[in-house]
């Protein structure tokens, strides 16, 4: 057998307070597609960032073609022929397609000072033709769809003549035909001897494209197996390593439960198009869709965080005029954003203050003095009710774990008497154990009659907790599933139902 | 599984805005202003007045060209005004106090300005200081140094009458068509070429658009930022030479306030403070809008205080229009 293209072994990496990787390894052969799987936070991205020189390793070694390689920055990685297609797209939206693909490798005129964009566009056109892409090299990237941008990024990586290609969730934003296109490309690259490390959450597609699969969990290497020797279920078991919380929502909202929220024809530019739905008290409504489908944008438009072009919102049957988040909160709608740190919490303040933050009016005495006795009583009550794990209500929120921070945000909105709760990626960055806690919490809240919307990119999560699921694609609701119809296949079909 | 039918009628037409719109708008405003002032006071379009507008645009305009590079990267340079003064002070010291001939003296001034820009660049890239802070510090330092080096008194070019010719002479022997205007035009041409046709310009836009992406493409972002801030410093120094030549002296107290006018000119011309967008011609138009406004109001005998108010309103208005365009996009 040839020497492996890449061998990473004994790789460890720590960040302040976290051991992100603990003696991890992976090897990649020529012409191989090697899948790398694991739950969020398992360390896949960190491992790949080490291979591409974004992070430097604490220990371990990297062999390329059997020789030890020193990779300290992205430039070094490029020299070894390593390219990565990032999950968060790394393009420059203000630049054209050609300028993006050839950034750092511009063509010059004969005088070696002025740029030769004609040459650049010609080269780009050839590449685009190779991939059957109908895009002009001179179009600005900001004008392309997410899927097209992804293809541009793949083309960019391939144009480096890379021998080692890392794809981080390449299909997350692609429709089925586009995925086919991508797989064809991958197979051709394989034939050319390119090694591909393929990170994906869509385990089903690994069977189609991968040769071997390496599983990681909690920053540790678990195993490497031939894809033909295992089933998807086996992989899931290795990824999770313990029994997952699987329980459909216990009680369904009764059919005659009153409607808590009704949304009619919400639109916002090209992000949200004519979205309408009803939400009953005690119901958990999931909103599913691919990256860029307009889920978060819909939530933000309902909450008044972004201006909407059209649409009406009814709370408990009454038309409410929501122009700002303040209006929404006054109407009893709370939005728990996906980025808790940025939008939901004042991290440097204690639990008590954060919980009181949305409703200080309730806790102020004459002349605006804060009644600290009342705020701490209220915080104690929320800590008990939501089982927030904190040494005391005086603890600073930044010292709590992700799951508990999430609960503090929730406590804040419950204090404000919000009965319609919109959760945007409620378990992002939370470990598996805390996840199931969040799920049962959502269940409890629904049982208490709260109306709940959950936006999540993780399909198993949506399937696990929702009574009913709306699926969005390109800003529109493309369908609705409920009960036994809530399956991965049904949702994916609707999520890739591009109408144009 | 039920499927929601979507009719075409539910689609909303989306208006597309572009940076070109902003530039066009600025150009139209400039033309309208010129027409209004010319109608109200015909003297406004006399050759002499046009040249005087051009002359007073030179210094601001060249500063604005320099700062446009930096703003397109998503940065800011608050030190352009005082770096300009500092460069002129170094030049004046060299020529009038140390007896260095004019040309080497000017080169020294240009080197001083470039050095300030270089230090800004190092602060922003290597030390990771926010551009606002790095260049605010440079603004204070150069202001202080100018005062210290001159003992707070202006330095006159009494022994070198030729120095005045740099800005106020006329190489084409046309009365009123000052060299300063010529230098300004040359600066514009260079800035346009560098920004739109060279790798430096390409990286200005790229860094302003998505710095992380540029870094991950294996480009040494730090080095290019230093180059870009240095270019800005170089332009400041050119402005400094013209300024001191016009005044026949280096005035150490001058400078503060110029940075705001330069930034305002760039923004009015469509350069976005969040980076990635803008251009030199827009900045030139923006610079002229400001000087035409002030010149026109002065001809109409509007008090100086009100000229300032008008400039402020125009600036706020320009940025607001820019925001509207962005929101629609």
Short mmCIF file of N, CA and C in Angstrom, two decimals, chain A residues 384-500:
data_model
loop_
_atom_site.label_atom_id
_atom_site.label_comp_id
_atom_site.label_asym_id
_atom_site.label_seq_id
_atom_site.Cartn_x
_atom_site.Cartn_y
_atom_site.Cartn_z
N UNK A 384 -35.23 27.56 41.03
CA UNK A 384 -35.88 26.34 41.50
C UNK A 384 -36.72 25.72 40.38
N UNK A 385 -37.55 26.56 39.78
CA UNK A 385 -38.50 26.10 38.78
C UNK A 385 -37.78 25.50 37.57
N UNK A 386 -36.74 26.16 37.11
CA UNK A 386 -36.07 25.73 35.89
C UNK A 386 -34.85 24.86 36.18
N UNK A 387 -34.62 24.61 37.45
CA UNK A 387 -33.46 23.81 37.86
C UNK A 387 -32.17 24.34 37.26
N UNK A 388 -31.95 25.63 37.44
CA UNK A 388 -30.70 26.24 36.96
C UNK A 388 -29.60 25.85 37.94
N UNK A 389 -28.54 25.27 37.42
CA UNK A 389 -27.44 24.87 38.31
C UNK A 389 -26.48 26.03 38.48
N UNK A 390 -26.60 26.71 39.63
CA UNK A 390 -25.72 27.82 39.91
C UNK A 390 -25.51 27.86 41.43
N UNK A 391 -24.29 28.18 41.87
CA UNK A 391 -24.03 28.21 43.32
C UNK A 391 -24.95 29.20 44.03
N UNK A 392 -25.23 30.34 43.40
CA UNK A 392 -26.18 31.28 43.99
C UNK A 392 -26.68 32.21 42.90
N UNK A 393 -27.69 32.99 43.24
CA UNK A 393 -28.22 33.91 42.24
C UNK A 393 -27.28 35.09 42.02
N UNK A 394 -26.24 35.17 42.85
CA UNK A 394 -25.27 36.26 42.68
C UNK A 394 -24.12 35.85 41.74
N UNK A 395 -24.18 34.62 41.26
CA UNK A 395 -23.12 34.14 40.37
C UNK A 395 -23.17 34.87 39.03
N UNK A 396 -22.01 35.21 38.51
CA UNK A 396 -21.99 35.85 37.19
C UNK A 396 -22.38 34.83 36.12
N UNK A 397 -23.18 35.25 35.16
CA UNK A 397 -23.72 34.33 34.16
C UNK A 397 -22.62 33.72 33.30
N UNK A 398 -21.54 34.45 33.10
CA UNK A 398 -20.49 33.91 32.21
C UNK A 398 -19.84 32.67 32.79
N UNK A 399 -20.00 32.44 34.12
CA UNK A 399 -19.41 31.26 34.73
C UNK A 399 -20.30 30.03 34.65
N UNK A 400 -21.51 30.21 34.08
CA UNK A 400 -22.41 29.05 33.99
C UNK A 400 -22.18 28.30 32.68
N UNK A 401 -22.65 27.05 32.64
CA UNK A 401 -22.53 26.27 31.40
C UNK A 401 -23.57 26.76 30.40
N UNK A 402 -23.39 26.35 29.14
CA UNK A 402 -24.29 26.79 28.08
C UNK A 402 -25.74 26.50 28.37
N UNK A 403 -26.02 25.28 28.85
CA UNK A 403 -27.39 24.89 29.13
C UNK A 403 -28.02 25.76 30.22
N UNK A 404 -27.22 26.07 31.22
CA UNK A 404 -27.75 26.88 32.31
C UNK A 404 -27.91 28.34 31.91
N UNK A 405 -27.04 28.80 31.03
CA UNK A 405 -27.22 30.16 30.50
C UNK A 405 -28.55 30.24 29.76
N UNK A 406 -28.82 29.19 29.00
CA UNK A 406 -30.08 29.13 28.27
C UNK A 406 -31.26 29.26 29.22
N UNK A 407 -31.15 28.58 30.35
CA UNK A 407 -32.25 28.61 31.32
C UNK A 407 -32.40 30.00 31.96
N UNK A 408 -31.27 30.68 32.13
CA UNK A 408 -31.36 32.03 32.69
C UNK A 408 -32.14 32.94 31.74
N UNK A 409 -31.86 32.81 30.44
CA UNK A 409 -32.60 33.61 29.46
C UNK A 409 -34.09 33.30 29.57
N UNK A 410 -34.37 32.01 29.69
CA UNK A 410 -35.76 31.58 29.80
C UNK A 410 -36.40 32.17 31.05
N UNK A 411 -35.66 32.13 32.16
CA UNK A 411 -36.17 32.71 33.42
C UNK A 411 -36.51 34.16 33.26
N UNK A 412 -35.70 34.86 32.48
CA UNK A 412 -35.94 36.27 32.22
C UNK A 412 -37.29 36.47 31.56
N UNK A 413 -37.57 35.65 30.56
CA UNK A 413 -38.83 35.85 29.82
C UNK A 413 -40.04 35.37 30.60
N UNK A 414 -39.85 34.32 31.41
CA UNK A 414 -40.98 33.87 32.23
C UNK A 414 -41.32 34.94 33.25
N UNK A 415 -40.31 35.60 33.79
CA UNK A 415 -40.54 36.70 34.72
C UNK A 415 -41.37 37.80 34.06
N UNK A 416 -41.15 37.94 32.77
CA UNK A 416 -41.85 38.99 32.03
C UNK A 416 -43.25 38.53 31.61
N UNK A 417 -43.65 37.35 32.05
CA UNK A 417 -44.96 36.78 31.71
C UNK A 417 -45.16 36.55 30.23
N UNK A 418 -44.12 36.14 29.53
CA UNK A 418 -44.28 35.86 28.12
C UNK A 418 -44.85 34.46 27.95
N UNK A 419 -45.91 34.34 27.15
CA UNK A 419 -46.55 33.05 26.95
C UNK A 419 -46.29 32.45 25.59
N UNK A 420 -45.68 33.24 24.72
CA UNK A 420 -45.31 32.72 23.41
C UNK A 420 -43.79 32.78 23.36
N UNK A 421 -43.16 31.62 23.29
CA UNK A 421 -41.70 31.57 23.37
C UNK A 421 -41.12 31.06 22.06
N UNK A 422 -40.26 31.86 21.47
CA UNK A 422 -39.60 31.44 20.23
C UNK A 422 -38.16 31.07 20.56
N UNK A 423 -37.81 29.80 20.38
CA UNK A 423 -36.45 29.34 20.65
C UNK A 423 -35.70 29.17 19.33
N UNK A 424 -34.61 29.90 19.18
CA UNK A 424 -33.81 29.77 17.97
C UNK A 424 -32.57 28.96 18.32
N UNK A 425 -32.46 27.77 17.77
CA UNK A 425 -31.35 26.86 18.07
C UNK A 425 -31.11 26.75 19.58
N UNK A 426 -32.09 26.23 20.31
CA UNK A 426 -31.98 26.24 21.77
C UNK A 426 -30.84 25.39 22.31
N UNK A 427 -30.34 24.43 21.54
CA UNK A 427 -29.30 23.56 22.11
C UNK A 427 -27.96 23.72 21.42
N UNK A 428 -27.81 24.79 20.64
CA UNK A 428 -26.52 24.97 19.98
C UNK A 428 -25.41 25.14 21.02
N UNK A 429 -24.36 24.37 20.87
CA UNK A 429 -23.22 24.50 21.78
C UNK A 429 -23.47 23.94 23.17
N UNK A 430 -24.50 23.13 23.31
CA UNK A 430 -24.79 22.52 24.61
C UNK A 430 -24.48 21.04 24.49
N UNK A 431 -23.91 20.44 25.53
CA UNK A 431 -23.56 19.02 25.39
C UNK A 431 -24.80 18.14 25.48
N UNK A 432 -24.62 16.90 25.11
CA UNK A 432 -25.77 16.00 24.92
C UNK A 432 -26.63 15.87 26.18
N UNK A 433 -25.98 15.76 27.35
CA UNK A 433 -26.74 15.60 28.58
C UNK A 433 -27.66 16.79 28.82
N UNK A 434 -27.10 17.98 28.66
CA UNK A 434 -27.89 19.19 28.90
C UNK A 434 -28.99 19.33 27.86
N UNK A 435 -28.74 18.77 26.68
CA UNK A 435 -29.75 18.87 25.63
C UNK A 435 -31.06 18.24 26.07
N UNK A 436 -30.96 17.01 26.59
CA UNK A 436 -32.21 16.34 26.94
C UNK A 436 -32.91 17.09 28.07
N UNK A 437 -32.12 17.77 28.90
CA UNK A 437 -32.75 18.58 29.93
C UNK A 437 -33.56 19.73 29.32
N UNK A 438 -32.95 20.35 28.29
CA UNK A 438 -33.66 21.43 27.62
C UNK A 438 -34.94 20.89 26.97
N UNK A 439 -34.85 19.67 26.40
CA UNK A 439 -36.03 19.10 25.76
C UNK A 439 -37.16 18.89 26.77
N UNK A 440 -36.81 18.33 27.92
CA UNK A 440 -37.90 18.07 28.87
C UNK A 440 -38.45 19.38 29.43
N UNK A 441 -37.57 20.38 29.51
CA UNK A 441 -38.04 21.69 29.94
C UNK A 441 -39.07 22.25 28.95
N UNK A 442 -38.77 22.10 27.66
CA UNK A 442 -39.70 22.58 26.64
C UNK A 442 -41.04 21.86 26.77
N UNK A 443 -40.93 20.55 27.02
CA UNK A 443 -42.14 19.76 27.23
C UNK A 443 -42.97 20.28 28.39
N UNK A 444 -42.28 20.55 29.51
CA UNK A 444 -42.97 21.05 30.70
C UNK A 444 -43.66 22.38 30.41
N UNK A 445 -42.93 23.26 29.72
CA UNK A 445 -43.49 24.57 29.41
C UNK A 445 -44.75 24.43 28.55
N UNK A 446 -44.69 23.49 27.60
CA UNK A 446 -45.85 23.27 26.74
C UNK A 446 -47.03 22.77 27.58
N UNK A 447 -46.71 21.87 28.52
CA UNK A 447 -47.78 21.33 29.36
C UNK A 447 -48.44 22.43 30.18
N UNK A 448 -47.64 23.44 30.55
CA UNK A 448 -48.20 24.57 31.30
C UNK A 448 -48.99 25.52 30.41
N UNK A 449 -49.09 25.19 29.13
CA UNK A 449 -49.92 26.01 28.25
C UNK A 449 -49.18 27.07 27.48
N UNK A 450 -47.86 27.08 27.59
CA UNK A 450 -47.11 28.06 26.79
C UNK A 450 -47.12 27.61 25.34
N UNK A 451 -47.13 28.58 24.43
CA UNK A 451 -47.04 28.26 23.01
C UNK A 451 -45.59 28.42 22.60
N UNK A 452 -45.05 27.40 21.94
CA UNK A 452 -43.61 27.39 21.72
C UNK A 452 -43.26 27.16 20.25
N UNK A 453 -42.32 27.98 19.76
CA UNK A 453 -41.77 27.76 18.42
C UNK A 453 -40.30 27.39 18.60
N UNK A 454 -39.89 26.31 17.96
CA UNK A 454 -38.48 25.92 18.02
C UNK A 454 -37.89 25.92 16.62
N UNK A 455 -36.82 26.69 16.47
CA UNK A 455 -36.10 26.68 15.19
C UNK A 455 -34.83 25.88 15.42
N UNK A 456 -34.58 24.90 14.57
CA UNK A 456 -33.37 24.12 14.77
C UNK A 456 -32.86 23.57 13.45
N UNK A 457 -31.54 23.52 13.34
CA UNK A 457 -30.93 22.94 12.14
C UNK A 457 -30.73 21.45 12.31
N UNK A 458 -30.84 20.98 13.54
CA UNK A 458 -30.64 19.56 13.77
C UNK A 458 -31.97 18.84 13.65
N UNK A 459 -32.10 18.11 12.56
CA UNK A 459 -33.38 17.45 12.29
C UNK A 459 -33.82 16.51 13.41
N UNK A 460 -32.92 15.67 13.92
CA UNK A 460 -33.36 14.76 14.99
C UNK A 460 -33.98 15.54 16.16
N UNK A 461 -33.43 16.70 16.41
CA UNK A 461 -33.94 17.52 17.50
C UNK A 461 -35.37 17.98 17.22
N UNK A 462 -35.56 18.51 16.02
CA UNK A 462 -36.90 18.96 15.61
C UNK A 462 -37.89 17.79 15.70
N UNK A 463 -37.45 16.64 15.19
CA UNK A 463 -38.34 15.48 15.14
C UNK A 463 -38.69 15.03 16.56
N UNK A 464 -37.72 15.11 17.45
CA UNK A 464 -37.91 14.66 18.81
C UNK A 464 -38.93 15.50 19.57
N UNK A 465 -38.88 16.82 19.37
CA UNK A 465 -39.63 17.66 20.30
C UNK A 465 -40.89 18.28 19.73
N UNK A 466 -41.07 18.26 18.39
CA UNK A 466 -42.18 19.05 17.86
C UNK A 466 -43.48 18.26 17.77
N UNK A 467 -44.60 18.95 18.01
CA UNK A 467 -45.91 18.39 17.72
C UNK A 467 -46.20 18.50 16.24
N UNK A 468 -45.67 19.57 15.68
CA UNK A 468 -45.98 19.90 14.29
C UNK A 468 -44.74 20.60 13.75
N UNK A 469 -44.44 20.41 12.48
CA UNK A 469 -43.24 21.03 11.91
C UNK A 469 -43.58 21.79 10.63
N UNK A 470 -43.17 23.05 10.59
CA UNK A 470 -43.24 23.82 9.35
C UNK A 470 -41.88 23.71 8.69
N UNK A 471 -41.87 23.53 7.37
CA UNK A 471 -40.59 23.46 6.68
C UNK A 471 -40.48 24.65 5.75
N UNK A 472 -39.32 25.29 5.79
CA UNK A 472 -39.10 26.46 4.93
C UNK A 472 -38.01 26.19 3.92
N UNK A 473 -38.15 26.85 2.79
CA UNK A 473 -37.09 26.81 1.78
C UNK A 473 -37.10 28.14 1.04
N UNK A 474 -35.97 28.78 1.00
CA UNK A 474 -35.83 30.07 0.31
C UNK A 474 -36.90 31.06 0.71
N UNK A 475 -37.13 31.18 2.01
CA UNK A 475 -38.01 32.22 2.52
C UNK A 475 -39.48 31.86 2.54
N UNK A 476 -39.84 30.71 1.94
CA UNK A 476 -41.26 30.33 1.91
C UNK A 476 -41.49 29.12 2.79
N UNK A 477 -42.74 28.99 3.26
CA UNK A 477 -43.11 27.75 3.89
C UNK A 477 -43.48 26.79 2.77
N UNK A 478 -42.74 25.67 2.67
CA UNK A 478 -43.00 24.75 1.56
C UNK A 478 -43.85 23.57 2.01
N UNK A 479 -44.15 23.49 3.29
CA UNK A 479 -45.02 22.41 3.71
C UNK A 479 -45.09 22.30 5.21
N UNK A 480 -45.96 21.40 5.66
CA UNK A 480 -46.18 21.23 7.08
C UNK A 480 -46.36 19.75 7.34
N UNK A 481 -45.72 19.23 8.36
CA UNK A 481 -45.92 17.83 8.72
C UNK A 481 -46.27 17.73 10.19
N UNK A 482 -47.06 16.72 10.55
CA UNK A 482 -47.39 16.54 11.96
C UNK A 482 -47.51 15.05 12.27
N UNK A 483 -47.47 14.73 13.56
CA UNK A 483 -47.64 13.34 14.01
C UNK A 483 -46.60 12.43 13.40
N UNK A 484 -47.10 11.30 12.85
CA UNK A 484 -46.19 10.28 12.31
C UNK A 484 -45.50 10.74 11.02
N UNK A 485 -46.05 11.81 10.43
CA UNK A 485 -45.43 12.28 9.19
C UNK A 485 -44.11 12.99 9.44
N UNK A 486 -43.84 13.30 10.72
CA UNK A 486 -42.59 14.01 11.02
C UNK A 486 -41.43 13.04 10.90
N UNK A 487 -40.90 12.93 9.69
CA UNK A 487 -39.73 12.08 9.48
C UNK A 487 -38.66 12.88 8.76
N UNK A 488 -37.44 12.38 8.88
CA UNK A 488 -36.32 13.05 8.25
C UNK A 488 -36.54 13.22 6.74
N UNK A 489 -37.06 12.14 6.11
CA UNK A 489 -37.23 12.17 4.66
C UNK A 489 -38.23 13.24 4.25
N UNK A 490 -39.40 13.23 4.94
CA UNK A 490 -40.43 14.21 4.59
C UNK A 490 -39.92 15.62 4.74
N UNK A 491 -39.22 15.86 5.82
CA UNK A 491 -38.73 17.23 6.06
C UNK A 491 -37.70 17.62 5.01
N UNK A 492 -36.78 16.71 4.71
CA UNK A 492 -35.74 17.04 3.73
C UNK A 492 -36.32 17.30 2.35
N UNK A 493 -37.35 16.51 2.00
CA UNK A 493 -37.97 16.73 0.69
C UNK A 493 -38.52 18.15 0.61
N UNK A 494 -39.21 18.55 1.67
CA UNK A 494 -39.81 19.88 1.66
C UNK A 494 -38.73 20.97 1.75
N UNK A 495 -37.67 20.67 2.49
CA UNK A 495 -36.64 21.70 2.71
C UNK A 495 -35.84 21.98 1.46
N UNK A 496 -35.92 21.06 0.49
CA UNK A 496 -35.16 21.30 -0.75
C UNK A 496 -36.11 21.53 -1.91
N UNK A 497 -37.34 21.89 -1.56
CA UNK A 497 -38.33 22.11 -2.60
C UNK A 497 -38.22 23.55 -3.10
N UNK A 498 -37.25 23.78 -3.95
CA UNK A 498 -37.04 25.13 -4.47
C UNK A 498 -38.15 25.43 -5.45
N UNK A 499 -38.83 26.51 -5.20
CA UNK A 499 -40.01 26.76 -6.01
C UNK A 499 -39.66 27.43 -7.33
N UNK A 500 -38.65 28.28 -7.29
CA UNK A 500 -38.30 28.96 -8.55
C UNK A 500 -37.60 28.00 -9.49
#
